[in-house]
Amino acid sequence: MTMDRIPQALWLPVTQMKDLEEHPALRICSGKGIYVYNAKGKPYIDAISSWWTNIFGHANPRITHALAKQAAQLEHVLFAGVIHPPAEELARRLADLTPDELTKVFFAGDGASAVEIAMKMSYGYRRNTGQPEKRRFVGLSGGYHGETLGALSICGHDAFSDIYRPLMPDNISVTGPDCYRCPYDRTRTDCDAECFEPMERTLEERGREITAVFVEPLAQGAAGWRFYPPRYLHKLRECTRHHDIHLAFDEIAVGFGRLGTMFAMEQAGVTPDFVTLSKSITSGTLPLSVVMTTDAVYESFLGDFTELKAFMHSHTYMGNPLACAVANETLSMFEELNVLETNKPKYRHLADYAAQRFAGHRHVGEVRSLGFITCVELVADPGTRTPLDWKQRTGFRIFREALKRGALLRNLGDCIYFLPPYVITQDEITRLVDIAHAAMVEVLGE
Ligand SMILES: *Cc1c(COP(=O)(O)O)cnc(C)c1O
């Protein structure tokens, strides 16, 4: 318990630094494939893909090569009034991969900035088209869109937002879907999304002041991987159209194959007015994010320069050529390696094996899977679905036990989940699930 367990100058994100006295930070010195290694060379399976980014493994030779090649050609150039081949190519490819209506691609650096940009574009569109009273945004309970003040104002997580509420714009939170604790007692397959009702009511009552609704389509990540059916999004699309409200899909976590399709919007069969992308777009190599939108939004900002309608927003490193080059290589790998198909048997095995291993335990409430994500929700009592006492830190203790056994499974509260790099093999999936199960039994008993 000495002070030198706490790094002298570092301050880590979402970490109580005092905790490190008792639970020192994991120091990672290298990575290869699905593994990251400490200084002594001990491997850890990167079970959540380094915060949902890494899809083709650490130090992937194709990605590394694309990065080195671009670095030798052009590492960076300012992006206002300047273009370069990697950004041109990436914008064109993203426009080709997404529904026809999404024609315009705006680059930024991280996910939260992309969300802020989509918010500003939506409101800018209202100003430009003479509807300035439409200035509020709607987010869902459990929703997560990043932690800068604007993005945070539409998140549904009190732990992140409560103390900063006085600093934030006054936006609207609506109770969203929660299939595990569904008050209508439906299963995900037989439901008609009755849980859309609070959203319908809000849009009905306050539609005149709302410019956009932001959702994570089909899967709310930070909420503990809550999955919900496309029907909710069908209703949301219809209702937002009816009230002249933009619909924004935050696909930062789920884009690039995570839910089984390239994007969640294809699986849902819904085209939004804005899409935000990031995380896996560079295979977890460099920060890059994207906002895609429609001609209607883009054209509202067009005009003679004296009209002062240009979209006044910039970040220094936006459109960084290195990041764009690795994103282009990522897309090439999707095309050439038939990734979406080869992933299928792997994630089926993950879902089946995790269900077999975990279901039936007296503290396992639900084992749920969608695409290449499987989440085990631990509860005090599966009968009543009562959560465990958070002060017991059950999920955290399981995470620590799994580290000892060679897996880096950062828990979300009392949800233990698997979101591995796509390059993982079926045998490695089996090992990962076994490690997590052993860690759970160590903490909670058989
Ligand atoms: C991670 C994430 C963000 C924020 O991205 P950052 O790069 O961390 O700012 C926003 N939305 C969703 C759905 C995310 O998963």
PDB file of N, CA and C in Angstrom, residues 396-440:
ATOM      1  N   PHE A 396     -16.225  -5.353 -10.453  1.00  0.00           N
ATOM      2  CA  PHE A 396     -14.831  -4.929 -10.351  1.00  0.00           C
ATOM      3  C   PHE A 396     -13.956  -6.048  -9.791  1.00  0.00           C
ATOM      4  N   ARG A 397     -14.472  -6.750  -8.790  1.00  0.00           N
ATOM      5  CA  ARG A 397     -13.682  -7.842  -8.209  1.00  0.00           C
ATOM      6  C   ARG A 397     -13.483  -8.973  -9.215  1.00  0.00           C
ATOM      7  N   ILE A 398     -14.499  -9.218 -10.029  1.00  0.00           N
ATOM      8  CA  ILE A 398     -14.360 -10.257 -11.065  1.00  0.00           C
ATOM      9  C   ILE A 398     -13.322  -9.824 -12.100  1.00  0.00           C
ATOM     10  N   PHE A 399     -13.373  -8.548 -12.455  1.00  0.00           N
ATOM     11  CA  PHE A 399     -12.379  -7.994 -13.378  1.00  0.00           C
ATOM     12  C   PHE A 399     -10.961  -8.206 -12.831  1.00  0.00           C
ATOM     13  N   ARG A 400     -10.761  -7.949 -11.522  1.00  0.00           N
ATOM     14  CA  ARG A 400      -9.426  -8.132 -10.926  1.00  0.00           C
ATOM     15  C   ARG A 400      -9.010  -9.612 -10.948  1.00  0.00           C
ATOM     16  N   GLU A 401      -9.962 -10.502 -10.642  1.00  0.00           N
ATOM     17  CA  GLU A 401      -9.656 -11.942 -10.662  1.00  0.00           C
ATOM     18  C   GLU A 401      -9.312 -12.405 -12.075  1.00  0.00           C
ATOM     19  N   ALA A 402     -10.033 -11.867 -13.066  1.00  0.00           N
ATOM     20  CA  ALA A 402      -9.773 -12.277 -14.452  1.00  0.00           C
ATOM     21  C   ALA A 402      -8.386 -11.808 -14.895  1.00  0.00           C
ATOM     22  N   LEU A 403      -7.971 -10.642 -14.400  1.00  0.00           N
ATOM     23  CA  LEU A 403      -6.615 -10.162 -14.731  1.00  0.00           C
ATOM     24  C   LEU A 403      -5.567 -11.165 -14.285  1.00  0.00           C
ATOM     25  N   LYS A 404      -5.723 -11.674 -13.052  1.00  0.00           N
ATOM     26  CA  LYS A 404      -4.760 -12.670 -12.555  1.00  0.00           C
ATOM     27  C   LYS A 404      -4.685 -13.871 -13.487  1.00  0.00           C
ATOM     28  N   ARG A 405      -5.845 -14.172 -14.099  1.00  0.00           N
ATOM     29  CA  ARG A 405      -5.918 -15.363 -14.957  1.00  0.00           C
ATOM     30  C   ARG A 405      -5.625 -15.056 -16.426  1.00  0.00           C
ATOM     31  N   GLY A 406      -5.301 -13.785 -16.721  1.00  0.00           N
ATOM     32  CA  GLY A 406      -4.850 -13.481 -18.085  1.00  0.00           C
ATOM     33  C   GLY A 406      -5.906 -12.944 -19.029  1.00  0.00           C
ATOM     34  N   ALA A 407      -6.946 -12.276 -18.492  1.00  0.00           N
ATOM     35  CA  ALA A 407      -7.905 -11.619 -19.395  1.00  0.00           C
ATOM     36  C   ALA A 407      -8.190 -10.213 -18.882  1.00  0.00           C
ATOM     37  N   LEU A 408      -8.198  -9.263 -19.804  1.00  0.00           N
ATOM     38  CA  LEU A 408      -8.507  -7.878 -19.479  1.00  0.00           C
ATOM     39  C   LEU A 408      -9.959  -7.624 -19.878  1.00  0.00           C
ATOM     40  N   LEU A 409     -10.848  -7.759 -18.867  1.00  0.00           N
ATOM     41  CA  LEU A 409     -12.308  -7.672 -19.123  1.00  0.00           C
ATOM     42  C   LEU A 409     -12.831  -6.496 -18.358  1.00  0.00           C
ATOM     43  N   ARG A 410     -12.660  -5.304 -18.753  1.00  0.00           N
ATOM     44  CA  ARG A 410     -13.150  -4.195 -17.934  1.00  0.00           C
ATOM     45  C   ARG A 410     -14.667  -4.262 -17.837  1.00  0.00           C
ATOM     46  N   ASN A 411     -15.171  -4.418 -16.611  1.00  0.00           N
ATOM     47  CA  ASN A 411     -16.619  -4.570 -16.374  1.00  0.00           C
ATOM     48  C   ASN A 411     -17.340  -3.237 -16.528  1.00  0.00           C
ATOM     49  N   LEU A 412     -18.647  -3.319 -16.781  1.00  0.00           N
ATOM     50  CA  LEU A 412     -19.521  -2.135 -16.695  1.00  0.00           C
ATOM     51  C   LEU A 412     -20.405  -2.399 -15.495  1.00  0.00           C
ATOM     52  N   GLY A 413     -20.056  -1.842 -14.345  1.00  0.00           N
ATOM     53  CA  GLY A 413     -20.792  -2.152 -13.123  1.00  0.00           C
ATOM     54  C   GLY A 413     -20.783  -3.654 -12.903  1.00  0.00           C
ATOM     55  N   ASP A 414     -21.966  -4.246 -12.758  1.00  0.00           N
ATOM     56  CA  ASP A 414     -22.041  -5.688 -12.554  1.00  0.00           C
ATOM     57  C   ASP A 414     -22.367  -6.449 -13.844  1.00  0.00           C
ATOM     58  N   CYS A 415     -22.069  -5.827 -14.967  1.00  0.00           N
ATOM     59  CA  CYS A 415     -22.120  -6.538 -16.242  1.00  0.00           C
ATOM     60  C   CYS A 415     -20.688  -6.904 -16.636  1.00  0.00           C
ATOM     61  N   ILE A 416     -20.515  -8.195 -16.920  1.00  0.00           N
ATOM     62  CA  ILE A 416     -19.246  -8.700 -17.435  1.00  0.00           C
ATOM     63  C   ILE A 416     -19.508  -8.983 -18.908  1.00  0.00           C
ATOM     64  N   TYR A 417     -18.706  -8.444 -19.801  1.00  0.00           N
ATOM     65  CA  TYR A 417     -19.048  -8.649 -21.206  1.00  0.00           C
ATOM     66  C   TYR A 417     -17.820  -8.957 -22.043  1.00  0.00           C
ATOM     67  N   PHE A 418     -18.119  -9.541 -23.192  1.00  0.00           N
ATOM     68  CA  PHE A 418     -17.069  -9.958 -24.128  1.00  0.00           C
ATOM     69  C   PHE A 418     -17.284  -9.215 -25.442  1.00  0.00           C
ATOM     70  N   LEU A 419     -16.289  -8.477 -25.854  1.00  0.00           N
ATOM     71  CA  LEU A 419     -16.377  -7.715 -27.104  1.00  0.00           C
ATOM     72  C   LEU A 419     -14.969  -7.763 -27.695  1.00  0.00           C
ATOM     73  N   PRO A 420     -14.544  -8.972 -28.095  1.00  0.00           N
ATOM     74  CA  PRO A 420     -13.135  -9.157 -28.447  1.00  0.00           C
ATOM     75  C   PRO A 420     -12.814  -8.688 -29.871  1.00  0.00           C
ATOM     76  N   PRO A 421     -11.529  -8.524 -30.176  1.00  0.00           N
ATOM     77  CA  PRO A 421     -11.131  -8.273 -31.565  1.00  0.00           C
ATOM     78  C   PRO A 421     -11.642  -9.406 -32.465  1.00  0.00           C
ATOM     79  N   TYR A 422     -12.032  -9.057 -33.693  1.00  0.00           N
ATOM     80  CA  TYR A 422     -12.594 -10.066 -34.609  1.00  0.00           C
ATOM     81  C   TYR A 422     -11.597 -11.174 -34.940  1.00  0.00           C
ATOM     82  N   VAL A 423     -10.310 -10.922 -34.766  1.00  0.00           N
ATOM     83  CA  VAL A 423      -9.303 -11.931 -35.126  1.00  0.00           C
ATOM     84  C   VAL A 423      -9.182 -13.049 -34.081  1.00  0.00           C
ATOM     85  N   ILE A 424      -9.955 -12.978 -33.013  1.00  0.00           N
ATOM     86  CA  ILE A 424      -9.929 -14.038 -31.999  1.00  0.00           C
ATOM     87  C   ILE A 424     -10.393 -15.359 -32.637  1.00  0.00           C
ATOM     88  N   THR A 425      -9.835 -16.501 -32.182  1.00  0.00           N
ATOM     89  CA  THR A 425     -10.267 -17.796 -32.715  1.00  0.00           C
ATOM     90  C   THR A 425     -11.324 -18.407 -31.784  1.00  0.00           C
ATOM     91  N   GLN A 426     -11.986 -19.473 -32.266  1.00  0.00           N
ATOM     92  CA  GLN A 426     -13.002 -20.113 -31.420  1.00  0.00           C
ATOM     93  C   GLN A 426     -12.375 -20.689 -30.146  1.00  0.00           C
ATOM     94  N   ASP A 427     -11.174 -21.246 -30.260  1.00  0.00           N
ATOM     95  CA  ASP A 427     -10.515 -21.788 -29.063  1.00  0.00           C
ATOM     96  C   ASP A 427     -10.186 -20.685 -28.062  1.00  0.00           C
ATOM     97  N   GLU A 428      -9.768 -19.564 -28.590  1.00  0.00           N
ATOM     98  CA  GLU A 428      -9.458 -18.437 -27.690  1.00  0.00           C
ATOM     99  C   GLU A 428     -10.727 -17.904 -27.026  1.00  0.00           C
ATOM    100  N   ILE A 429     -11.837 -17.935 -27.771  1.00  0.00           N
ATOM    101  CA  ILE A 429     -13.114 -17.528 -27.176  1.00  0.00           C
ATOM    102  C   ILE A 429     -13.459 -18.447 -26.009  1.00  0.00           C
ATOM    103  N   THR A 430     -13.302 -19.745 -26.222  1.00  0.00           N
ATOM    104  CA  THR A 430     -13.563 -20.714 -25.158  1.00  0.00           C
ATOM    105  C   THR A 430     -12.708 -20.402 -23.928  1.00  0.00           C
ATOM    106  N   ARG A 431     -11.432 -20.134 -24.165  1.00  0.00           N
ATOM    107  CA  ARG A 431     -10.529 -19.829 -23.038  1.00  0.00           C
ATOM    108  C   ARG A 431     -10.945 -18.573 -22.307  1.00  0.00           C
ATOM    109  N   LEU A 432     -11.301 -17.559 -23.075  1.00  0.00           N
ATOM    110  CA  LEU A 432     -11.704 -16.282 -22.474  1.00  0.00           C
ATOM    111  C   LEU A 432     -12.937 -16.465 -21.587  1.00  0.00           C
ATOM    112  N   VAL A 433     -13.932 -17.182 -22.111  1.00  0.00           N
ATOM    113  CA  VAL A 433     -15.158 -17.402 -21.338  1.00  0.00           C
ATOM    114  C   VAL A 433     -14.852 -18.231 -20.085  1.00  0.00           C
ATOM    115  N   ASP A 434     -13.987 -19.224 -20.231  1.00  0.00           N
ATOM    116  CA  ASP A 434     -13.602 -20.038 -19.066  1.00  0.00           C
ATOM    117  C   ASP A 434     -12.910 -19.190 -17.994  1.00  0.00           C
ATOM    118  N   ILE A 435     -12.024 -18.302 -18.426  1.00  0.00           N
ATOM    119  CA  ILE A 435     -11.330 -17.430 -17.462  1.00  0.00           C
ATOM    120  C   ILE A 435     -12.357 -16.561 -16.723  1.00  0.00           C
ATOM    121  N   ALA A 436     -13.269 -15.963 -17.484  1.00  0.00           N
ATOM    122  CA  ALA A 436     -14.263 -15.070 -16.864  1.00  0.00           C
ATOM    123  C   ALA A 436     -15.148 -15.854 -15.909  1.00  0.00           C
ATOM    124  N   HIS A 437     -15.500 -17.073 -16.299  1.00  0.00           N
ATOM    125  CA  HIS A 437     -16.346 -17.899 -15.447  1.00  0.00           C
ATOM    126  C   HIS A 437     -15.611 -18.254 -14.151  1.00  0.00           C
ATOM    127  N   ALA A 438     -14.354 -18.646 -14.286  1.00  0.00           N
ATOM    128  CA  ALA A 438     -13.558 -18.979 -13.090  1.00  0.00           C
ATOM    129  C   ALA A 438     -13.447 -17.758 -12.175  1.00  0.00           C
ATOM    130  N   ALA A 439     -13.264 -16.584 -12.767  1.00  0.00           N
ATOM    131  CA  ALA A 439     -13.150 -15.356 -11.959  1.00  0.00           C
ATOM    132  C   ALA A 439     -14.473 -15.101 -11.231  1.00  0.00           C
ATOM    133  N   MET A 440     -15.599 -15.340 -11.922  1.00  0.00           N
ATOM    134  CA  MET A 440     -16.897 -15.141 -11.281  1.00  0.00           C
ATOM    135  C   MET A 440     -17.085 -16.106 -10.104  1.00  0.00           C
TER     136      MET A 440
END
